[in-house]
Amino acid sequence: MTKYVFVTGGVVSGLGKGITASSIALLLKARGYKVFMQKFDPYINVDPGTMNPIQHGEVFVTYDGCETDLDLGHYERYIDEELNYTSNITSGKIYKSVIDKERHGDYLGATVQMVPHITNEIKNKVYEAGNSSGADIVITEIGGTVGDIESNSFIEALRQIQYEKGVENTFFVHCTLIPYVYGSNELKTKPTQNSVRDLRNMGIRPDALVCRVPYSTNSHIKEKLSLFCSVPVENVIDSVDVSNIYEIPIKYYEQKIDEIILKQFGLEIREAKLDYWKKLIKTVDNLKDEIEIALVGKYVELHDAYLSVAESLRHAGYKYNVKINIKWVDSEVLEKKETKLSEVFKNSKGIIVPGGFGSRGVEGKMMAIKYARENDVPFLGICLGMQLAVIEFARNVCGIEEASSTEFDPTCKEPIIDLMADQKSVVNMGGTLRLGNYECSLKKDTLAYLDYKKEKILERHRHRYEFNNKYKAVLEEKGLVFSGINEKANLVEIIEYPKLKHFIACQFHPEFKSRPTRPHPLFDSFIKASKDSK
Ligand code: GLN
């Protein structure tokens, strides 16, 4: 029977609930159990695909093409399992599905209500995650804070799940804050007490508390929390601020959170295989050298907009024992007359241009690409970064001055990047993206092939425009190599320029498949080249 761990949050948001959920999942996996993760987001958007990255950070894409919350990136990086469409459910998705069923007549004229219709829909999503993944344990994080109007229906659904499946098959972890009050110089438990009371008002008694706290609490605090919140003392877990977030699973392991959960589930407490993770922590804490990598984008003031890209750079850094200092370069600043690119990039050992949408800032990104090309600075372009690399090459190497993308200029004369013929009609009807896994075949004796060391790869996509094959021959003539192709649809997936030390770009998003202990091949070789470049 599938077991369920639910992770809720109280007091304030931003306590690292996602990392807590991931850490618990990692520990349970290390104990030999098959785990699966899921996040409920209380907002009404059907998915985060259309949300502004400034407000919500990056959109993480699963292999099956689901556009999800960035926390899923943490999940995948921690547990190293591919998640799917059952892993990110918003209120909007739940409401939409219920309303569609109502319109379809599925409820046979019944009055459609929060309970049971919305709550049933939520419960089904939890059970579906368990059934479709075949996991022993599903870990579900509830976004937002307990007490928010928006999350009430989720909490109610969880209460019902506990009733249906029994206490021995469900475990509630509540993440809270223990603030330190200056003056009286004490840690305060009251906000946690209040938050647990809110939860109990909704029929849920947490099985464990994970308390974010500036330093380890003493037994007095734990006993107080235990008494007021009806949680055994040993189930009150400290989550002390750490500089290296990979330490968190180990901190929880030392406090036996995984054993506590497994005991409640009546599951065997097998040996925890955590050596690989401990090794990672040691590596991260002892990086020998450092290098600067310039990341050129239009949302650089919000680093979360490029979370997986930044993480992927760091992962490759761990492999080569270098700390990656990301220089966040605003592409619009590069467009200003007074900006000197040689000044901006003077310490950058590599330049990366990640994905993006719309025309704002694209000229600046192309200036960065031109700089990389002309100065032989290792370059990695991702999605829009590849499209711009091709446009820059067409304009400045092949002399096709009006080269552009129909995304920026729908009437452009030289649409090097364009919609496919069959896409044009679809876009008029509302627009779709190419999402999720697509196969790519690699050409032998190319950098891409050297990186992956295989002929066929699967990578995740999230884009609408494609390289226009009409221009292939002209660019090839000037030395551009099309090293990765989706053969089924004849689409360009990877380009490279072998005249330079390291100049490569891809149409897909490699950042979604990088792991801290296993950097993605394209990031791996990019960081290696950057580290080795003078
Ligand atoms: N805007 C481009 C497209 O839709 C690139 C998208 C991206 O970088 N994710 O094709």
Short mmCIF file of N, CA, C and O and ligand atoms in Angstrom, two decimals, residues 355-357 383-384 387 407 462-465 509, ligand 1:
data_model
loop_
_atom_site.label_atom_id
_atom_site.label_comp_id
_atom_site.label_asym_id
_atom_site.label_seq_id
_atom_site.Cartn_x
_atom_site.Cartn_y
_atom_site.Cartn_z
N GLY A 355 17.56 30.65 -22.04
CA GLY A 355 16.31 30.82 -22.77
C GLY A 355 15.59 32.12 -22.43
O GLY A 355 15.96 32.82 -21.49
N GLY A 356 14.59 32.42 -23.23
CA GLY A 356 13.80 33.62 -22.98
C GLY A 356 12.73 33.78 -24.02
O GLY A 356 12.70 33.05 -25.03
N PHE A 357 11.83 34.71 -23.78
CA PHE A 357 10.72 34.96 -24.71
C PHE A 357 10.63 36.45 -25.00
O PHE A 357 10.92 37.27 -24.13
N CYS A 383 18.31 27.42 -25.97
CA CYS A 383 17.00 27.76 -26.53
C CYS A 383 17.03 29.12 -27.24
O CYS A 383 17.62 29.21 -28.31
N LEU A 384 16.48 30.18 -26.64
CA LEU A 384 16.60 31.49 -27.28
C LEU A 384 18.08 31.80 -27.52
O LEU A 384 18.45 32.42 -28.52
N GLN A 387 18.98 30.32 -30.76
CA GLN A 387 18.35 31.05 -31.87
C GLN A 387 19.13 32.34 -32.14
O GLN A 387 19.39 32.70 -33.29
N GLU A 407 9.60 35.83 -34.21
CA GLU A 407 9.11 36.14 -32.86
C GLU A 407 9.30 37.63 -32.55
O GLU A 407 8.45 38.25 -31.93
N ARG A 462 11.06 23.60 -24.44
CA ARG A 462 9.98 24.56 -24.13
C ARG A 462 10.18 25.77 -25.03
O ARG A 462 10.81 26.75 -24.65
N HIS A 463 9.68 25.67 -26.25
CA HIS A 463 9.84 26.78 -27.18
C HIS A 463 8.84 26.64 -28.31
O HIS A 463 8.19 25.59 -28.47
N ARG A 464 8.73 27.68 -29.08
CA ARG A 464 7.74 27.69 -30.16
C ARG A 464 8.42 27.80 -31.53
O ARG A 464 8.00 27.19 -32.48
N TYR A 465 9.49 28.56 -31.59
CA TYR A 465 10.14 28.85 -32.88
C TYR A 465 11.25 27.85 -33.16
O TYR A 465 11.79 27.25 -32.23
N HIS A 509 16.48 22.42 -23.36
CA HIS A 509 16.91 22.95 -22.05
C HIS A 509 17.68 21.90 -21.25
O HIS A 509 17.07 21.15 -20.47
N1 GLN B 1 11.22 32.41 -27.48
C1 GLN B 1 11.81 31.31 -28.14
C2 GLN B 1 10.78 30.36 -28.72
O1 GLN B 1 9.63 30.40 -28.36
C3 GLN B 1 12.75 30.57 -27.21
C4 GLN B 1 12.06 29.99 -26.02
C5 GLN B 1 13.01 29.65 -24.90
O2 GLN B 1 14.12 30.14 -24.86
N2 GLN B 1 12.57 28.86 -23.96
O3 GLN B 1 11.09 29.54 -29.54
#
